[in-house]
mmCIF file of C-alpha atoms and ligand atoms in Angstrom:
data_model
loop_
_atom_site.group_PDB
_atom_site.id
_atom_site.type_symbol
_atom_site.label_atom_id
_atom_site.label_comp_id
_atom_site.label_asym_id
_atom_site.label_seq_id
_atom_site.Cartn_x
_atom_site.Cartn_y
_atom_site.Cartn_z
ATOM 1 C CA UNK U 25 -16.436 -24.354 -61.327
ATOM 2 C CA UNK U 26 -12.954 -25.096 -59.618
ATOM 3 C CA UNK U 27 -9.611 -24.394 -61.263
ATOM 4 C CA UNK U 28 -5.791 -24.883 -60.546
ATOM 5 C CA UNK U 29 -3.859 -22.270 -61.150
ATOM 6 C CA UNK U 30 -0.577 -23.625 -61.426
ATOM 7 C CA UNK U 31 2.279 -20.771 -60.344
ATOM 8 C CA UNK U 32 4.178 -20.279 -57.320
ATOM 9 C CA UNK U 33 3.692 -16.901 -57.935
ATOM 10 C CA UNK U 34 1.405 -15.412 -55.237
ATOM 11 C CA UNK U 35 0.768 -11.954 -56.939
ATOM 12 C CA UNK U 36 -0.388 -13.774 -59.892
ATOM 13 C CA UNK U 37 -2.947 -15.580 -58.191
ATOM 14 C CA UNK U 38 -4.893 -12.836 -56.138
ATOM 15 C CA UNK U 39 -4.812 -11.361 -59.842
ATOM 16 C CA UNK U 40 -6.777 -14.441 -61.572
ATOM 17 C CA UNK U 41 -8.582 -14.742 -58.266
ATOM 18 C CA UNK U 42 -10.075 -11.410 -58.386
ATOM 19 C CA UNK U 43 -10.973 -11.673 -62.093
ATOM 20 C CA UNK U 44 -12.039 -15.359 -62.373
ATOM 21 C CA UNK U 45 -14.066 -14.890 -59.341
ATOM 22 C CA UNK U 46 -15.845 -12.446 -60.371
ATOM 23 C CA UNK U 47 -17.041 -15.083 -62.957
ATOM 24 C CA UNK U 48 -17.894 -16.974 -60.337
ATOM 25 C CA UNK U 49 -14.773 -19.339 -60.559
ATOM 26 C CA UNK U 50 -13.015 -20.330 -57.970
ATOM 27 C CA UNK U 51 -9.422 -20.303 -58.533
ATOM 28 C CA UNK U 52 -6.870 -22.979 -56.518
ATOM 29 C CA UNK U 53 -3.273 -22.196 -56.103
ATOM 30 C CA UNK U 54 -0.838 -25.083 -55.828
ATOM 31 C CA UNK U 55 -0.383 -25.973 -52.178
ATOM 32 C CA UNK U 56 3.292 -26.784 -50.973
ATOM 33 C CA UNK U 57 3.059 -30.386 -51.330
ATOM 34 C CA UNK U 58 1.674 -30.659 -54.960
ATOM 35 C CA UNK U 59 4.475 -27.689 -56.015
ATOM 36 C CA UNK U 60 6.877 -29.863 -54.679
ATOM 37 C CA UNK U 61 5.681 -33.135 -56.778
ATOM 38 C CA UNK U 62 6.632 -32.484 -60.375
ATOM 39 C CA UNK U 63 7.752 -28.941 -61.616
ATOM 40 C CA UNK U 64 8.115 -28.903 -65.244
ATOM 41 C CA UNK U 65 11.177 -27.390 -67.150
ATOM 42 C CA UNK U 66 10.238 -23.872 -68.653
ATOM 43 C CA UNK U 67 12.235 -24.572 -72.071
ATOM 44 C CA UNK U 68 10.102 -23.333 -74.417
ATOM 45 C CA UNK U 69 11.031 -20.479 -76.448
ATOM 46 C CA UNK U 70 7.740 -18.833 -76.618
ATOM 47 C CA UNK U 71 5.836 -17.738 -73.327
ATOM 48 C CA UNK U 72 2.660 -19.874 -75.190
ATOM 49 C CA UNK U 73 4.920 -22.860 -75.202
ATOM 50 C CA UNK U 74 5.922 -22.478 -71.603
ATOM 51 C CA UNK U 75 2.382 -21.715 -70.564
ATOM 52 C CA UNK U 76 1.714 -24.661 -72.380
ATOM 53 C CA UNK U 77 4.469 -27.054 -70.619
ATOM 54 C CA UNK U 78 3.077 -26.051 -66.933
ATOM 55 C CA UNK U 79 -0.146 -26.525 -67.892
ATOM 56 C CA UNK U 80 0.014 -30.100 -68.893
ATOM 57 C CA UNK U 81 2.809 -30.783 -66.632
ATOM 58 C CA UNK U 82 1.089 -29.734 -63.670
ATOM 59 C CA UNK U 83 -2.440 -31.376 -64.753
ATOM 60 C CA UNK U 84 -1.133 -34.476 -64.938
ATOM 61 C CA UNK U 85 1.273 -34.070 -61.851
ATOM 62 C CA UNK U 86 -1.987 -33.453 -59.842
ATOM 63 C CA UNK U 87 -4.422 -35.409 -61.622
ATOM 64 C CA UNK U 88 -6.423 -32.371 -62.092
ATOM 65 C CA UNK U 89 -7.859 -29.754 -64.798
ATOM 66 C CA UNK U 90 -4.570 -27.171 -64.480
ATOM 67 C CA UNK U 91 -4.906 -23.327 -65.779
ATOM 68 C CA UNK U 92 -1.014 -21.986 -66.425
ATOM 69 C CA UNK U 93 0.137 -18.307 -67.145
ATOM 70 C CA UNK U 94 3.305 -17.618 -68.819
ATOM 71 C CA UNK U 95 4.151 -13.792 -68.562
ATOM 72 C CA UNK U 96 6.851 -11.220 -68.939
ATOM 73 C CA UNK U 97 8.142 -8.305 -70.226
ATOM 74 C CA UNK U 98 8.841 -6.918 -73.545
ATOM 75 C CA UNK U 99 11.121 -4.166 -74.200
ATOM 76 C CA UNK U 100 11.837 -2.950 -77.734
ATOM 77 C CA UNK U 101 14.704 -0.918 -77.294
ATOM 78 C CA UNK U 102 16.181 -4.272 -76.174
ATOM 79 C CA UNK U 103 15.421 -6.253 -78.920
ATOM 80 C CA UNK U 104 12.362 -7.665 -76.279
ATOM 81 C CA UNK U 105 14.120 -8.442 -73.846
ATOM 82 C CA UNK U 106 13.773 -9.641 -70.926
ATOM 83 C CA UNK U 107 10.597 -11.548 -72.848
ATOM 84 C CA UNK U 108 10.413 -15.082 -71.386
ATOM 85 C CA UNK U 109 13.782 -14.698 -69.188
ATOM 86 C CA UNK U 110 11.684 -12.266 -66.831
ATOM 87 C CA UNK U 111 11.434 -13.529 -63.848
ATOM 88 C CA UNK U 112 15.444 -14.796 -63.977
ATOM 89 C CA UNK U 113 17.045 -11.843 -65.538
ATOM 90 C CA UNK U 114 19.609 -11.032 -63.747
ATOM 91 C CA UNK U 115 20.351 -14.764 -62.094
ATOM 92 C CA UNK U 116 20.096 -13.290 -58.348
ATOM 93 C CA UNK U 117 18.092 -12.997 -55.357
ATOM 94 C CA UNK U 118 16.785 -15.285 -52.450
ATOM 95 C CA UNK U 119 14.021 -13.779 -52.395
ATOM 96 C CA UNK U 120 10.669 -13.276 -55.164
ATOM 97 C CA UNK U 121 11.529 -9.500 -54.169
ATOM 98 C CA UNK U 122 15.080 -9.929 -54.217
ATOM 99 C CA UNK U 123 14.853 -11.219 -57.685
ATOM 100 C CA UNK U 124 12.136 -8.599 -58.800
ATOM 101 C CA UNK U 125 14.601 -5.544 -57.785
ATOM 102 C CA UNK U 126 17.751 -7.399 -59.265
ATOM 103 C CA UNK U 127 15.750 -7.316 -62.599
ATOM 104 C CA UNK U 128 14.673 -3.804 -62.308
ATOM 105 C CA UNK U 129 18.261 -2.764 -62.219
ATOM 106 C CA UNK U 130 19.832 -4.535 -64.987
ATOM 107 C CA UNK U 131 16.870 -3.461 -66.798
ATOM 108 C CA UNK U 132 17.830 0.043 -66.525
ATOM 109 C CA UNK U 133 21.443 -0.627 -66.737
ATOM 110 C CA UNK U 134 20.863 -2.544 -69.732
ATOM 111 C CA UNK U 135 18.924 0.424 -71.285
ATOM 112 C CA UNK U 136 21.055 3.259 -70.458
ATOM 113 C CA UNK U 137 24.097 0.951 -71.948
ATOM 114 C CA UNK U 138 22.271 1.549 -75.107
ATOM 115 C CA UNK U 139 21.583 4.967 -74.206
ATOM 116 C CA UNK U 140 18.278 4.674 -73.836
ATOM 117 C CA UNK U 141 16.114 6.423 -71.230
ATOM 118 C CA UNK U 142 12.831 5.447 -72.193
ATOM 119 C CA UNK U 143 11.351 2.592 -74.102
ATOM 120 C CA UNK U 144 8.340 1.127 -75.740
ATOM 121 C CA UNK U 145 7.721 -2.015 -73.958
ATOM 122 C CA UNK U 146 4.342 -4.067 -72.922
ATOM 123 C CA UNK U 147 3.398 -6.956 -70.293
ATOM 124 C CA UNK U 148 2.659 -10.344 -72.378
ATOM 125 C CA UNK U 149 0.806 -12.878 -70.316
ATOM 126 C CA UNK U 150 0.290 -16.312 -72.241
ATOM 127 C CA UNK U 151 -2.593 -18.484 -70.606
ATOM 128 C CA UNK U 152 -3.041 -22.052 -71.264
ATOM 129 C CA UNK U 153 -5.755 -24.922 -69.924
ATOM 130 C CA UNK U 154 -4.811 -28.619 -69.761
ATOM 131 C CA UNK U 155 -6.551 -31.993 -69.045
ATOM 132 C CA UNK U 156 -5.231 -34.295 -66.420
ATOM 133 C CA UNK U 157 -4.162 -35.851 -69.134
ATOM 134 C CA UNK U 158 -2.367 -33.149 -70.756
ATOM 135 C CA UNK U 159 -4.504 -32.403 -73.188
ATOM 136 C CA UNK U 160 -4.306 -28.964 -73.993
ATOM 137 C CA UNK U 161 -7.981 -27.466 -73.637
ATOM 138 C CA UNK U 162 -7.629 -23.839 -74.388
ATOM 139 C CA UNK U 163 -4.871 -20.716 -75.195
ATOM 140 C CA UNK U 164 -5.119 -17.159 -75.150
ATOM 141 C CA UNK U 165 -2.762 -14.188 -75.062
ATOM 142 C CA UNK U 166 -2.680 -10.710 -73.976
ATOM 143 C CA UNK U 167 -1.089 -7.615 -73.706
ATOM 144 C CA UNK U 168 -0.282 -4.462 -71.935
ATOM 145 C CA UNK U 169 1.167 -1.526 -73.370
ATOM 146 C CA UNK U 170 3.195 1.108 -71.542
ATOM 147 C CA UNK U 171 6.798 2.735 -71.777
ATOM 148 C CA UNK U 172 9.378 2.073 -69.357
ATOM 149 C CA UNK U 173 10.310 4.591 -67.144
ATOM 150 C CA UNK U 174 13.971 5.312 -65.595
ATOM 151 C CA UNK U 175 12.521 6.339 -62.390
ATOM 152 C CA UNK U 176 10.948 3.128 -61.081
ATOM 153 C CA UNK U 177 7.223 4.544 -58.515
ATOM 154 C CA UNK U 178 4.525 3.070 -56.716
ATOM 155 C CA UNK U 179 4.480 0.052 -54.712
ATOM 156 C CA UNK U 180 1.763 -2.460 -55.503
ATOM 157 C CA UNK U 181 1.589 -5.020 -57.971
ATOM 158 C CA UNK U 182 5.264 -7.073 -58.514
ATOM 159 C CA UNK U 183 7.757 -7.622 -60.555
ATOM 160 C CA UNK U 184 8.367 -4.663 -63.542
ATOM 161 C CA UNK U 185 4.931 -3.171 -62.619
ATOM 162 C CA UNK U 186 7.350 -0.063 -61.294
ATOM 163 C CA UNK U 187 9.083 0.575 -64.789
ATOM 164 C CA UNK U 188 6.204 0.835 -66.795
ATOM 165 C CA UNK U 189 4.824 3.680 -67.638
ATOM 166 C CA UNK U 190 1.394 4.515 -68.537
ATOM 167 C CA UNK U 191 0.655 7.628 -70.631
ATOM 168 C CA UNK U 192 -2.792 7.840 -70.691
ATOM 169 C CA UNK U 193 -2.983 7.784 -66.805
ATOM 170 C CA UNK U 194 0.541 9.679 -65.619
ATOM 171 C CA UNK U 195 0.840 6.773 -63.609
ATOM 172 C CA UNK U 196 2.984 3.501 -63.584
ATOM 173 C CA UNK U 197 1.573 -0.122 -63.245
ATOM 174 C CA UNK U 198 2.527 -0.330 -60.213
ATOM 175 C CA UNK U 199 0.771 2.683 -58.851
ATOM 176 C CA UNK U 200 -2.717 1.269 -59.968
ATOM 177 C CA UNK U 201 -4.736 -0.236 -57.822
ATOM 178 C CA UNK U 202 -5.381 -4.005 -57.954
ATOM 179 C CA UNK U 203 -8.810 -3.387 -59.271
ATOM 180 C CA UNK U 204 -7.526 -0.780 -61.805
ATOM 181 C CA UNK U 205 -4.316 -3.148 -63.302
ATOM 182 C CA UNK U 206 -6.935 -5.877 -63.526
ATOM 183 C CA UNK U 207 -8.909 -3.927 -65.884
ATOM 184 C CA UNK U 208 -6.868 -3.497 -68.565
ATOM 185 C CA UNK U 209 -3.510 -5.815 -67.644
ATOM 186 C CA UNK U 210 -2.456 -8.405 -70.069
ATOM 187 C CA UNK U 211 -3.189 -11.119 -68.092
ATOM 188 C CA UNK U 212 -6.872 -9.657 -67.883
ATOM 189 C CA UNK U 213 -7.248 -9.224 -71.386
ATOM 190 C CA UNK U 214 -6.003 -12.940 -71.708
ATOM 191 C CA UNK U 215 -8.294 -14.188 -69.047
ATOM 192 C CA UNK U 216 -11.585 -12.591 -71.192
ATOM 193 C CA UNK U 217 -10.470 -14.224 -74.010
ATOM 194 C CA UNK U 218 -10.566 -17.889 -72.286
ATOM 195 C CA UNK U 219 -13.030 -17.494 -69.991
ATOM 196 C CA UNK U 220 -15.205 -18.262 -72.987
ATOM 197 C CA UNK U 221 -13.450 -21.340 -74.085
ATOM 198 C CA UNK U 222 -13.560 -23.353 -70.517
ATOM 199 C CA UNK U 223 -16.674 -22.456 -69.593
HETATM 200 P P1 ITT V 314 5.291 -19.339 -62.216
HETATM 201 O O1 ITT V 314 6.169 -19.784 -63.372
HETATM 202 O O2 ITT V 314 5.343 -20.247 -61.043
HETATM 203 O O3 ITT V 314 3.888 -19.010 -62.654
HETATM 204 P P2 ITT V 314 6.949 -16.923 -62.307
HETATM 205 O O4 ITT V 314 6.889 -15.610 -61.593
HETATM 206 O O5 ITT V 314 8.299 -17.604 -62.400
HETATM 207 O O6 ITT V 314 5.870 -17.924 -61.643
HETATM 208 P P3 ITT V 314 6.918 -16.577 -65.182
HETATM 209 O O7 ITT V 314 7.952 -17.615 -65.478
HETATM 210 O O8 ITT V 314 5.697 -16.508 -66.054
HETATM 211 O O9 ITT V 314 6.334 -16.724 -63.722
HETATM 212 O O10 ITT V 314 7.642 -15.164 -65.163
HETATM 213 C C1 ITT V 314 6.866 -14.022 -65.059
HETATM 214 C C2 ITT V 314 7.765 -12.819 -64.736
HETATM 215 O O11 ITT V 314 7.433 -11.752 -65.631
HETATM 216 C C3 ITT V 314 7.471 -12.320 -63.339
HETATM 217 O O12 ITT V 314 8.309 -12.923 -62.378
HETATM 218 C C4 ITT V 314 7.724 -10.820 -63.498
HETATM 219 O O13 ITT V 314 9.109 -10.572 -63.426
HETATM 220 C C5 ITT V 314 7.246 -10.543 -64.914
HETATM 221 N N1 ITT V 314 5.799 -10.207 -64.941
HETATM 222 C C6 ITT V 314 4.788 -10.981 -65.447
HETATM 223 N N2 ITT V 314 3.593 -10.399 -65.238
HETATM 224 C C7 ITT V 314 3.858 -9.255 -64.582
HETATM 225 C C8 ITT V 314 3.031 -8.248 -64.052
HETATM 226 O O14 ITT V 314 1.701 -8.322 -64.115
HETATM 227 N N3 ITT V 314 3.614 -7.216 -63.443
HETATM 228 C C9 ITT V 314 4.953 -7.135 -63.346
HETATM 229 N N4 ITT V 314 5.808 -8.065 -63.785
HETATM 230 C C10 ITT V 314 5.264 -9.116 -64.412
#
C-alpha cells in the first residue's frame, strides 16, 4: 500500500516513514511540483480540523488518497500555548531551523514572563486520511507527555523536541534516538491508532 503524506515538513516524514514502513507502507512525501499546486489555508482552530483541511485539500489537489498530520505543542503554564500556532510562533525565520529556534526562545521568554521555569506540557499530533475526493476516511490523535525544560539539550529530532523534558528517562525529546521518539511520540501513538482504520 502507497500513501501521501502531505507536509513540507521533512522531519515529519522520515518519522511516518520509519513507522508506516515498518507496516509495510510505503509513505510518499509531496514532491516540489504538487506542494506548489494547491496549499490549503490552516484556519482551523483545532489541530484535528487542520489535519483535516490538508488532508482533503491535498487529496483532491493531487488526485490521490492524502494522509495529513497536524501537530504542536501544548504548554499548560501558558494556557496551551503555542498549541496549533507552533510552527509560526514567533512570526520569524527564513529558515525551518530559523523558525524552530525563534520559537524556542519566545517559548522560554514567554514562560519566565510568567515566572515559570518549568512546565507541564505534551506533543499533540492530529492525523487525518482523505479521498481524492475529500472524503475524510479516517482520524486519530495522540500524545506525548513531558515537562519543558529551561535549558534546551540534544540535537536530533526538530522543532520543541529540545524543551521537553522527559522524567522517566533524564533525557529530552530531542536526545532520543529516532527509533526511541518513535516509540512512544504522539505522532506514533496516533499512527497505531489509524493504521487499523486504512488498512
Ligand atoms: P506541514 O503543515 O507542512 O505538515 P508544519 O511543520 O508547518 O508542516 P504543523 O503546522 O503541523 O506542521 O506544525 C507543527 C509544529 O509543531 C512543528 O513545526 C513544530 O514546531 C511542532 N512539532 C510538532 N511535532 C513535533 C515534534 O515531534 N517534535 C518537535 N516539535 C514538534
Amino acid at each position: 500500500m502507497n500513501i501521501l503524506l502531505a507536509t513540507s515538513n521533512s522531519h515529519k516524514l522520515g518519522e511516518v516513514q520509519a513507522i508506516l514502513g515498518l507496516q509495510g507502507i510505503v509513505v510518499v512525501g509531496l514532491n516540489e511540483t504538487e506542494r506548489l499546486i494547491d496549499e490549503p489555508i490552516e484556519d482551523a482552530d483545532t489541530f484535528a480540523g487542520n489535519a483535516r483541511l490538508k488532508a482533503a485539500g491535498y487529496a483532491k489537489a493531487t488526485g490521490k488518497r492524502c494522509m495529513a498530520d497536524d501537530s504542536g505543542l501544548v504548554v499548560d503554564a501558558l494556557g496551551g500555548e503555542p498549541g496549533i500556532f507552533s510552527a509560526r510562533y514567533a512570526g520569524i525565520g527564513e529558515s525551518r531551523e530559523e523558525r524552530d529556534a525563534a520559537n524556542n526562545e519566545l517559548l522560554l521568554t514567554n514562560l519566565s514572563k510568567r515566572g515559570e521555569s518549568e512546565s507541564p506540557a505534551r506533543f499533540v499530533c492530529a492525523l487525518c486520511v482523505a479521498d481524492p475526493d475529500g472524503t475524510i476516511v479516517a482520524e486519530s490523535e495522540g500524545a506525548f507527555e513531558g515537562v519543558i525544560t529551561t535549558t534546551p539539550r540534544g540535537v536530533h529530532g526538530f522543532g520543541y523536541d529540545p524543551l521537553l523534558f522527559l522524567p522517566d528517562v533524564g533525557m529530552t525529546s530531542a536526545e532520543l534516538s529516532e527509533e526511541e521518539k518513535n516509540a512512544r511520540s504522539h505522532r506514533s501513538v496516533a499512527l497505531r491508532k489509524i493504521i487499523p482504520l486504512i488498512t
